[in-house]
XYZ file of C-alpha atoms in Angstrom:
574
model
C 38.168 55.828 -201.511
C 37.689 52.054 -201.191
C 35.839 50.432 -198.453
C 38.801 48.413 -198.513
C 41.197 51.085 -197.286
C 38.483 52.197 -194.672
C 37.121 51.698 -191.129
C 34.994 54.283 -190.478
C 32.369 54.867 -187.286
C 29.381 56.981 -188.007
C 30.761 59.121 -190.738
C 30.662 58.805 -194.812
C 33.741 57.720 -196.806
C 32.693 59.875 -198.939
C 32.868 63.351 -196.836
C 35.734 64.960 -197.088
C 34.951 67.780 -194.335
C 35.435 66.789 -190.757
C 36.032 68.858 -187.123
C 39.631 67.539 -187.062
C 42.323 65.623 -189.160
C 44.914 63.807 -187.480
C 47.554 62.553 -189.741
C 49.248 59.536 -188.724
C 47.735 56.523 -186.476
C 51.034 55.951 -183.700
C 51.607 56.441 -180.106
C 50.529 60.503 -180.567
C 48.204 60.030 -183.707
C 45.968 57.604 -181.453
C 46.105 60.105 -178.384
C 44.688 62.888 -180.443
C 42.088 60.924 -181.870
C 40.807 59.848 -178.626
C 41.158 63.444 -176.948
C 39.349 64.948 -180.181
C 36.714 63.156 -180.242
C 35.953 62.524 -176.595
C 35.269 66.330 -176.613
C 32.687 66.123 -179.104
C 34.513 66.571 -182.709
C 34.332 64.619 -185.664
C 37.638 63.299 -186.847
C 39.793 62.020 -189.210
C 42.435 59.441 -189.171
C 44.614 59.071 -191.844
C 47.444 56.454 -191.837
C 49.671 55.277 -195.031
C 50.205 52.267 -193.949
C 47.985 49.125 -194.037
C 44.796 48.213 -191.270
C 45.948 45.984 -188.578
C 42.580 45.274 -186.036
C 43.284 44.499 -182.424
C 43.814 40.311 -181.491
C 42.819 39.165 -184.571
C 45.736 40.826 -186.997
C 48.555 39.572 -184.767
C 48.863 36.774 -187.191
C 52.079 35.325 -185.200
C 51.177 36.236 -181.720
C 51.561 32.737 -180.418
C 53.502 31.429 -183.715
C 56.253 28.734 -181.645
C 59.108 28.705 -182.580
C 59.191 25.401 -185.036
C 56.626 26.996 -186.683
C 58.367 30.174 -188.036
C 59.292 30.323 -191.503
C 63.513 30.114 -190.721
C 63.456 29.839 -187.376
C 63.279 33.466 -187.782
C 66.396 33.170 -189.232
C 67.446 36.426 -191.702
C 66.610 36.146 -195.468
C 69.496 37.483 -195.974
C 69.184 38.804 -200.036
C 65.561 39.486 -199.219
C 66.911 41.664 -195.862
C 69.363 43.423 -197.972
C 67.330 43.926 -201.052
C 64.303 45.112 -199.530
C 64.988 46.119 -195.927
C 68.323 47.225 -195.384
C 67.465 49.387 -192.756
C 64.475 47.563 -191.165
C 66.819 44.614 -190.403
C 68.728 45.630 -188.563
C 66.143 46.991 -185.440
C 66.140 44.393 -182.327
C 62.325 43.641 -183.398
C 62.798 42.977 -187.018
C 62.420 38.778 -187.981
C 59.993 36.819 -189.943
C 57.703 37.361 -186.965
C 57.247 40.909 -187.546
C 58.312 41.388 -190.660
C 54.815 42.668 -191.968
C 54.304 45.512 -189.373
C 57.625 47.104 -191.137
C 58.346 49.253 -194.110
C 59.569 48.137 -197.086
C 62.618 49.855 -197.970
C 62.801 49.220 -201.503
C 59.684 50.709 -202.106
C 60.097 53.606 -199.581
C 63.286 54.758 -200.318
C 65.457 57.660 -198.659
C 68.489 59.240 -198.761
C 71.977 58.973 -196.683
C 70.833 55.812 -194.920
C 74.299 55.733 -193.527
C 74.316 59.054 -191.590
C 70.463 57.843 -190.372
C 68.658 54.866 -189.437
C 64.991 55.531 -190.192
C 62.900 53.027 -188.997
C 59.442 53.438 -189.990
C 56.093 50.862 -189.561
C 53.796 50.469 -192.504
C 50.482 49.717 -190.482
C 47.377 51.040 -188.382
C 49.170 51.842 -185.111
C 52.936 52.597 -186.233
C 55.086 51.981 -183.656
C 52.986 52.029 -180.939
C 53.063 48.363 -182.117
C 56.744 47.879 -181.825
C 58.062 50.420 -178.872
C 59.644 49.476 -176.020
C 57.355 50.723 -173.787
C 59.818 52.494 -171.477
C 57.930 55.522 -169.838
C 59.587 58.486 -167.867
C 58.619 61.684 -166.932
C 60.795 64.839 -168.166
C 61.901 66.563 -164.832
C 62.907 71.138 -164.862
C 66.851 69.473 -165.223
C 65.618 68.676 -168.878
C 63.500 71.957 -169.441
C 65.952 74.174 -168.121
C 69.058 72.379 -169.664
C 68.609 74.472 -172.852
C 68.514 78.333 -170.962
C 70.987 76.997 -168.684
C 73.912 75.607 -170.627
C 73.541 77.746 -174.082
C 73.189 75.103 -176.150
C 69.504 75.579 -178.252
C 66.545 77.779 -177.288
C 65.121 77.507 -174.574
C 61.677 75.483 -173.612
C 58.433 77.406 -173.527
C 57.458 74.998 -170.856
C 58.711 73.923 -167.548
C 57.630 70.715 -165.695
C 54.645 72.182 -163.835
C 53.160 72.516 -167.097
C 53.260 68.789 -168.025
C 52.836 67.782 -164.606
C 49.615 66.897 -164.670
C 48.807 65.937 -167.843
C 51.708 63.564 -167.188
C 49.288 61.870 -164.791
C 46.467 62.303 -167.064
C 47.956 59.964 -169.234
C 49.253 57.729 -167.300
C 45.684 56.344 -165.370
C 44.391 55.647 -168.784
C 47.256 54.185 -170.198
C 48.553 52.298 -166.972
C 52.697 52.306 -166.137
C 54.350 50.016 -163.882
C 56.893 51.056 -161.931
C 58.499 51.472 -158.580
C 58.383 55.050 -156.641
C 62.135 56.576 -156.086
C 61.300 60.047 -155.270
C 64.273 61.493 -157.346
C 64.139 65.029 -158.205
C 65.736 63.883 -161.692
C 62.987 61.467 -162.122
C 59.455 62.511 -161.171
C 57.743 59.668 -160.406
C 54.374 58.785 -162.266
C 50.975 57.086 -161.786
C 51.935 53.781 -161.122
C 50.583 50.444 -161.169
C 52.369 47.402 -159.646
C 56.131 47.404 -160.135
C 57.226 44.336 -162.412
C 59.717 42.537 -159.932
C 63.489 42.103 -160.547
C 65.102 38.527 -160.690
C 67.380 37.301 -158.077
C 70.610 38.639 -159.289
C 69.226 41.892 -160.181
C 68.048 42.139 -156.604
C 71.249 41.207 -155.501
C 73.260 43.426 -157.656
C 70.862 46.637 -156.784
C 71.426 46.006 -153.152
C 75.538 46.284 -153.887
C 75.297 49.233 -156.136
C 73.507 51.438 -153.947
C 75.443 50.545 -150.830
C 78.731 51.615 -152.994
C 77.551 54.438 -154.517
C 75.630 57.161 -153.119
C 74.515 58.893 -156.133
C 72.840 55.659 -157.676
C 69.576 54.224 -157.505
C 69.255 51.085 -159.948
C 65.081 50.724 -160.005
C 62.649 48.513 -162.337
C 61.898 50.008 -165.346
C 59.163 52.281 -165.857
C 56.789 50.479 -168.962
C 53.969 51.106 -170.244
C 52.477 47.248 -169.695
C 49.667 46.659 -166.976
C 50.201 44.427 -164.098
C 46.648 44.072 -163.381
C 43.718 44.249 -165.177
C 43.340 47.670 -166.080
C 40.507 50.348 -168.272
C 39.558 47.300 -169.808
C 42.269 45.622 -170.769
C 43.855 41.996 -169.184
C 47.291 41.884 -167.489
C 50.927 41.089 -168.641
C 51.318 37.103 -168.661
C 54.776 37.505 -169.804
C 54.483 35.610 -173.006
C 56.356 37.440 -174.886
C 58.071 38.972 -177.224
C 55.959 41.637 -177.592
C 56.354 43.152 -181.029
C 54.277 40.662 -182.626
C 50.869 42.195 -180.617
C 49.400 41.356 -177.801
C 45.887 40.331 -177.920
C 45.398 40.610 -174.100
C 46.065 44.423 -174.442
C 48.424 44.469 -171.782
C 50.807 46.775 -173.626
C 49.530 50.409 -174.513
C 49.407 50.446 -177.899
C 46.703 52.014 -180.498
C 45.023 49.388 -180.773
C 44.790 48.000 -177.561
C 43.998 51.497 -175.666
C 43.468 55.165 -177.868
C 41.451 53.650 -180.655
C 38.784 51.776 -179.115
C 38.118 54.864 -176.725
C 38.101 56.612 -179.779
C 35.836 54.598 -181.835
C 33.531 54.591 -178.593
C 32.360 57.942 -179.437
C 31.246 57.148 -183.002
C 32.742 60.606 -184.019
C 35.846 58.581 -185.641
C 36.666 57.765 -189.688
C 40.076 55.937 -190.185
C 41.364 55.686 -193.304
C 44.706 53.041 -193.825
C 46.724 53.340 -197.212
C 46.492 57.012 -197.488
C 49.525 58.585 -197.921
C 49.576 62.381 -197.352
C 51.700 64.725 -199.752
C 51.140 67.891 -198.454
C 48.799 70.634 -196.562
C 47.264 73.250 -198.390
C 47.312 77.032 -196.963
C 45.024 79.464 -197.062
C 47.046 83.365 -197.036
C 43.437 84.851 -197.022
C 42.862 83.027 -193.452
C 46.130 82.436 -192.832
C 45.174 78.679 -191.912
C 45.529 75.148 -193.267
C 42.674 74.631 -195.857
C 42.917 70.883 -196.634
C 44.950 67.856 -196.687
C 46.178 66.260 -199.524
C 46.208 62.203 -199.841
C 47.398 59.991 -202.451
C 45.710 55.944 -202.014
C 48.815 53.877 -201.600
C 46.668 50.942 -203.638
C 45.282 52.972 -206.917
C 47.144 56.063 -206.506
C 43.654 58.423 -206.603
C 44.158 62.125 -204.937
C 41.675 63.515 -202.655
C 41.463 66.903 -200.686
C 40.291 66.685 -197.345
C 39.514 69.396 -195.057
C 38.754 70.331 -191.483
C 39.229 73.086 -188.932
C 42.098 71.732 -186.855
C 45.116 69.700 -188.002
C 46.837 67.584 -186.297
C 50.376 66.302 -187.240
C 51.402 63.188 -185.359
C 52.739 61.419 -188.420
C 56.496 60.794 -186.411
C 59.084 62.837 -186.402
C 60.704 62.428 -189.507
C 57.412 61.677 -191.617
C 55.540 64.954 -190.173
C 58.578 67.186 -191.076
C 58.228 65.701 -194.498
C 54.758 66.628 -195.188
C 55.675 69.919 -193.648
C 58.837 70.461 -195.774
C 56.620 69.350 -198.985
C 53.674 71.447 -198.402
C 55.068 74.461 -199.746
C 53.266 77.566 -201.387
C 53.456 81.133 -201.898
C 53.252 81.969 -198.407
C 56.088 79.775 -197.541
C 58.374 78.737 -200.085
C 60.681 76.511 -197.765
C 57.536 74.516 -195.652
C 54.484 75.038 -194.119
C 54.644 76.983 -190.761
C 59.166 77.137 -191.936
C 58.911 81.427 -191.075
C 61.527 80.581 -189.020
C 63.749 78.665 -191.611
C 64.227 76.020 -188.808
C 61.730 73.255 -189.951
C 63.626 69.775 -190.275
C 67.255 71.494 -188.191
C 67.861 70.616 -185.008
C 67.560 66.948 -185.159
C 67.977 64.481 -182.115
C 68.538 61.146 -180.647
C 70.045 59.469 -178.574
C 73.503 58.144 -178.656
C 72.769 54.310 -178.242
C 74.314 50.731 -177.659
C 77.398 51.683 -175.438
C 77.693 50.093 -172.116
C 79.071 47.066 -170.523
C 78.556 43.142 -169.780
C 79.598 41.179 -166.701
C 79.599 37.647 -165.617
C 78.318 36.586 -162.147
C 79.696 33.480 -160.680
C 76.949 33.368 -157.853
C 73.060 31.852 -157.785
C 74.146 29.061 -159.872
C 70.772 27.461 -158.787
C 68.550 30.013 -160.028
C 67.076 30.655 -163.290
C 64.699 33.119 -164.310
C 60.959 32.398 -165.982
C 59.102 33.751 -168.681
C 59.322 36.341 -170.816
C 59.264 39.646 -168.568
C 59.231 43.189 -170.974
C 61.001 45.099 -169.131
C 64.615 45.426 -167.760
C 66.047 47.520 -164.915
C 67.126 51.557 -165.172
C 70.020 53.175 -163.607
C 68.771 56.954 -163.688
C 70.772 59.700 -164.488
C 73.792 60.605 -162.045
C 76.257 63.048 -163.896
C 76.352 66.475 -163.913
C 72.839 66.552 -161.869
C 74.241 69.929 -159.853
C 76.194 71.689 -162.356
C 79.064 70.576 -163.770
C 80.481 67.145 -162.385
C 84.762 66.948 -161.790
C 86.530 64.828 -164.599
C 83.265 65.240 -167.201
C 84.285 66.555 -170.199
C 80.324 67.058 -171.572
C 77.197 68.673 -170.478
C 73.962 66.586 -169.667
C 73.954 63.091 -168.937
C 72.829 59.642 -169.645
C 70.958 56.648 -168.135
C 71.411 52.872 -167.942
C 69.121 50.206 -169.248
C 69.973 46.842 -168.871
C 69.171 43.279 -167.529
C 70.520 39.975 -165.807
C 69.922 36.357 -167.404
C 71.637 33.392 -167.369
C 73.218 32.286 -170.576
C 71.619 29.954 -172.820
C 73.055 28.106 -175.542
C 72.923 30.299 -178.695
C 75.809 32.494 -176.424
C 77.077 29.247 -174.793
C 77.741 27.032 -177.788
C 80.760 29.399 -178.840
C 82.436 28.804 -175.962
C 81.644 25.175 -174.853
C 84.067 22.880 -176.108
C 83.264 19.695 -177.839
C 81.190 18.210 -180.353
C 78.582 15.652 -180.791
C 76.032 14.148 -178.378
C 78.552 15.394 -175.092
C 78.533 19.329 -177.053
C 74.512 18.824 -177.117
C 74.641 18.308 -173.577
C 76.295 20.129 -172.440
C 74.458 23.025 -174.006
C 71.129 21.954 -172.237
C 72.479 23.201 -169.030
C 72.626 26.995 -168.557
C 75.190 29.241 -168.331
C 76.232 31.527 -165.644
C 74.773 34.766 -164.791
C 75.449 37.700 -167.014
C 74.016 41.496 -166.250
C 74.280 44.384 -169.345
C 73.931 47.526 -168.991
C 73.218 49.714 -172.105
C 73.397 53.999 -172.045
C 71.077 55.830 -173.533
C 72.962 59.526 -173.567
C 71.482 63.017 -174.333
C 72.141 64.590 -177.844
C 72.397 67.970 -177.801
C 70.145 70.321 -180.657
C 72.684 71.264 -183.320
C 71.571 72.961 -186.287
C 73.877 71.229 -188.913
C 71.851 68.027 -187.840
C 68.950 68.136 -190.172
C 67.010 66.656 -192.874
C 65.744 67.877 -195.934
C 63.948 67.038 -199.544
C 65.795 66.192 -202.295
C 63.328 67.257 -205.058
C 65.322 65.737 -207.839
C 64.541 62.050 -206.205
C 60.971 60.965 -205.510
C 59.301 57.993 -204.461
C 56.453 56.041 -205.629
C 53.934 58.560 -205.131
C 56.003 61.620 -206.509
C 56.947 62.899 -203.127
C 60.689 64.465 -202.947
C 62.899 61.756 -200.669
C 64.121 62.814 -197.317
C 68.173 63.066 -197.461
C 69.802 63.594 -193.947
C 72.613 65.497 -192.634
C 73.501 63.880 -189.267
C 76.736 63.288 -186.702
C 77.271 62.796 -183.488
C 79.440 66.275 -182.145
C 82.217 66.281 -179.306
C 79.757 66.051 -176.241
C 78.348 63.215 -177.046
C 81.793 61.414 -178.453
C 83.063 62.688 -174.838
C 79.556 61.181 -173.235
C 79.919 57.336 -174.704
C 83.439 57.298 -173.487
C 81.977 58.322 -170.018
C 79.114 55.893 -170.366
C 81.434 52.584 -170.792
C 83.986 53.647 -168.696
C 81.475 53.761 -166.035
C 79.343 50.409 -167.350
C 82.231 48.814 -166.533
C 83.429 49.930 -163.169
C 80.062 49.478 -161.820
C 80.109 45.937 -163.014
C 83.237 45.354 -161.440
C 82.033 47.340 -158.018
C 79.188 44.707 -157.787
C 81.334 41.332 -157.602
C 81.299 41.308 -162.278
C 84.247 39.536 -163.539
C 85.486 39.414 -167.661
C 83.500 42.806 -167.845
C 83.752 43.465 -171.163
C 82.812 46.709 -172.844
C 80.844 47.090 -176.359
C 79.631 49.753 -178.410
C 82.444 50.789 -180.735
C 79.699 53.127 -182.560
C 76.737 54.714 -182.779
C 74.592 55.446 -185.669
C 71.822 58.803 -185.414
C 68.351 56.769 -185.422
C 69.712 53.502 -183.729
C 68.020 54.342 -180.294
C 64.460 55.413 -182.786
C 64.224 58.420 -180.038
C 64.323 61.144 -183.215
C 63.405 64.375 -182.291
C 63.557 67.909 -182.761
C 62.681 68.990 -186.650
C 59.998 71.172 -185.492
C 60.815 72.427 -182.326
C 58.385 74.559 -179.619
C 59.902 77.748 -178.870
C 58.471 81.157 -177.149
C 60.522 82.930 -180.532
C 58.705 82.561 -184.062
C 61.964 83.182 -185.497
C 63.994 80.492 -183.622
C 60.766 77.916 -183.642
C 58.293 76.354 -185.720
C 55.319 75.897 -182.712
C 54.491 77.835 -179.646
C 54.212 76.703 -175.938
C 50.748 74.515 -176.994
C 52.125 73.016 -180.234
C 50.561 75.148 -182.515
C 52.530 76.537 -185.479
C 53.358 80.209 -184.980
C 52.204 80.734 -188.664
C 49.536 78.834 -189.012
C 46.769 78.960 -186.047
C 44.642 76.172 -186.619
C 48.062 73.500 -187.206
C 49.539 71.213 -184.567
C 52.269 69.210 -184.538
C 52.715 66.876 -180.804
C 54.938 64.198 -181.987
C 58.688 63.986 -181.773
C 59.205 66.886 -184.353
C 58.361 69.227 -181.781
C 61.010 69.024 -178.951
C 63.347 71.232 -177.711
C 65.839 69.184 -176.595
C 66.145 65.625 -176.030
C 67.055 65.010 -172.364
C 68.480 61.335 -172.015
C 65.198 59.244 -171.250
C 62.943 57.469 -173.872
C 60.486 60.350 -174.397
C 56.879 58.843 -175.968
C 55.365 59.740 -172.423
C 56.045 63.226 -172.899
C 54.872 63.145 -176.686
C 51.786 61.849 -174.976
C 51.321 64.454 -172.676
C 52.032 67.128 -174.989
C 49.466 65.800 -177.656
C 46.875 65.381 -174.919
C 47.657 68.747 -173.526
C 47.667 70.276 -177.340
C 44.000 69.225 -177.786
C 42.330 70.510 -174.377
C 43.898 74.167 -175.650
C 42.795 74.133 -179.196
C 39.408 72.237 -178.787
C 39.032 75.679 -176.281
C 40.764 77.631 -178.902
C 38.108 76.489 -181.380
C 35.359 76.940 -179.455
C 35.870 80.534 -178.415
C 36.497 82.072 -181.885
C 40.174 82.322 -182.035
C 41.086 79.484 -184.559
């Protein structure tokens, strides 16, 4: 392996036995690298995509905006040559283009039923995320046993409860205190403060309603200086890094507490094509990479495994690691691996103009937007809803500038210019995000008769929306809208005429926890039913997908994960 490929602490390139491997470098590859190795094991990082360090790898941090190649403008044969799908996320431009995959080379299958949106660097998305953190509450954990639809959760809240908090001192979350049973409230920092018309418009929601509470968000970027790491100036936009640290990311948080311990190797460009099994021990007995640069295959191997590749990307090196012992996937007994697939039905809502605080702008570049929490179907079933479950509301207020202004301003020449220099009136948006429920016929698979690059089968998906959540988006911007209106809104105007599984990049469920090894692929603690000494903590393992951006809870579960099999180790049993 190539010290170019490498950054390694105290331990060889060469060795290819460790403690622990942890496959993949994101938001729950970083959290088990720190946990692993803070309790005394040796690890192993491996990430296919390409080293980014902290600060000095966010090549267009401060980049203004005369200096970006286009303006930032889309390529548009380059976009939809190479990165059809990539494109077409909110934090996709010539800014960022780097941290993304390139689709040409990493192709897939049924792109049109999925959106997979996948990073190609040190860190994954952890880079890219919105950083919007919220606690699961028991209405998500018991929605399953409750309603019939999927298995239910091995876990409840009291179980996550406190590693919830756990995670939350180290990585720091913002946020204001609601006390709403749907919404545990976290560990929080400083709340981020609302602008003058979101103030004003929270004030007349709540005193029309009586079931709605419209809050700051809850995000995972520090207000004050915090384990190290320097507070949000809100520069912005944050998906090209931020060398402060102020957002959690890898880099910025899990990796240098990891590296602090000088009991971490990370290896970049190593693409994994399967785990090995071992029938005799009935436990994984190496990992299998491939170097993205010079296509050399090593064997590595270590006592515990950790899968926190993503969602779709772990399920893959599950589905591909096939043997003997199981024919259809690792740990696939059940014959579930890669069903069940989640997200969250996405970009439906509502926007409103505001004819009021025509003095007041906002400033800067704040990362965070306001959240309407759940308030349908919260005590059984709620008159006139024709679906289960619920949804939330993201969304913000800003005053129009001219890239939305200059199709409606009439006029043209040196009077159109400025005209366009003042700014427009106040508009608010508010955006659902709206549970999926786990359907079996929502899945992805390997098409063995396609391969990429590195002779890996492509991932084909299977994937559609199903009458709840049709029924749900209808809810959602019928309600956008009459809220709007309730608060003084006028040309509300609804959007979101579809949906498209992956849009909200909330995928979940292809390996889901279970207290049945023949309905689930891991137990209560993560750990594969077949195979003892295999984890898997990222979004492969849920149960269900409640309706609130769930990296938190892949957090807690990965952080949780490791305090039971570092035990598990060390008493005998794995």
């Amino acid at each position: 392996m190539s010290s170019s490929n490498t950054s390694s602490s105290n331990t060889s390139t060469s060795n290819t036995q460790f403690d622990a491997i942890v496959i993949g470098s994101g938001i729950t590859g970083g959290w088990a690298a720190k946990e692993l190795t803070e309790k005394g094991l040796n690890v192993l990082m491996l990430e296919r995509g390409s080293m980014v360090e902290h600060g000095k790898d966010y090549k267009t941090e401060h980049i203004p905006p005369w200096k970006i190649p286009f303006r930032g403008k889309p390529l548009r044969e380059l976009y939809k040559e190479e990165y059809p799908v990539q494109s077409t996320i909110y934090a996709f431009d010539e800014t960022t283009r780097h941290f993304f995959t390139n689709d040409k080379k990493n192709p897939y299958i049924n792109d049109k039923e999925f959106l997979w949106y996948r990073a190609d660097v040190v860190g994954g998305k952890s880079l890219l995320w919105g950083r919007q953190v919220y606690r699961w509450s028991d209405l998500d954990f018991e929605a399953n046993k409750k309603d019939g639809h999927g298995i239910d959760w091995p876990i409840r809240y009291k179980d996550l409860a406190p590693w919830y908090s756990y995670v939350e001192k180290f990585i720091g979350v913002s946020g204001q205190a609601e006390n709403l049973p749907q919404l545990p409230d976290s560990e929080f920092l400083p709340p981020m403060d609302m602008n003058v018309m979101e103030k004003d418009l929270k004030g007349k929601l709540e005193a029309h309603y009586d079931d709605r509470k419209m809050t700051i968000g809850r995000v995972a970027v520090l207000t004050k200086p915090h384990n190290g790491r320097g507070q949000c100036h809100y520069c912005g936009p944050c998906q090209r890094g931020c060398s402060a640290g102020a957002y959690f990311s890898t880099q910025s948080s899990t990796l240098p507490a990891a590296r602090k311990t000088n009991r971490l190797t990370l290896k970049s460009d190593c693409v994994v094509e399967g785990i090995d099994y071992d029938p005799q021990t009935k436990k994984a007995s190496g990992v299998r990479v491939i170097d993205a640069n010079t296509f050399e295959k090593t064997t590595y191997t270590s006592k515990l495994v950790f899968v926190c590749a993503s969602t779709l990307a772990s399920t893959q090196i599950l589905l591909n690691s096939v043997s003997s012992s199981f024919p259809n996937g690792l740990a696939n007994s059940s014959g579930v691996l890669g069903h069940y697939l989640m997200d969250h039905t996405f970009q439906t809502g509502a926007i409103g103009i505001f004819n009021h605080f025509g003095d007041k702008v906002a400033y800067g570049n704040r990362p965070n937007g306001i959240y309407i929490p759940r308030f349908r179907n919260l005590k059984g079933q709620d008159e006139g809803a024709d679906f289960v479950r619920g949804y939330g509301f993201q969304g913000s207020a800003m005053r129009a500038g001219w890239e939305s202004l200059s199709g409606f301003v009439p006029g043209f020449g040196a009077d159109f210019k400025h005209a366009l220099r003042k700014p427009g009136p106040w508009m608010m948006y508010i955006s659902g995000f709206g549970e999926c429920l786990p359907y079996h016929s929502n899945r992805m698979n390997l098409v063995s008769s396609k391969k990429d690059r590195f002779g890996i089968p492509q991932v084909s998906f299977d994937f559609k929306w199903g009458e709840n959540e049709e029924n749900m988006r209808a809810d959602i911007s019928q309600q956008a809208q009459e809220m709007l209106k309730a608060v003084g809104g006028v040309m509300v105007n609804p959007f979101g005429g579809g949906s498209v599984g992956g849009e909200a990049i909330h995928e979940m469920g292809t390996a889901r926890m279970g207290n049945d090894p023949t309905e689930s692929v891991l137990n209560r603690w993560n750990q594969a039913h077949d195979v003892k000494n295999l984890f898997v903590t990222d979004g492969s393992c849920m149960t269900s997908s409640s309706c609130v951006n769930p990296s938190l809870t892949y957090m807690a579960l990965t952080a949780r994960a490791v305090d039971y099999a570092v035990k598990q180790l060390a008493n005998g049993y794995i």
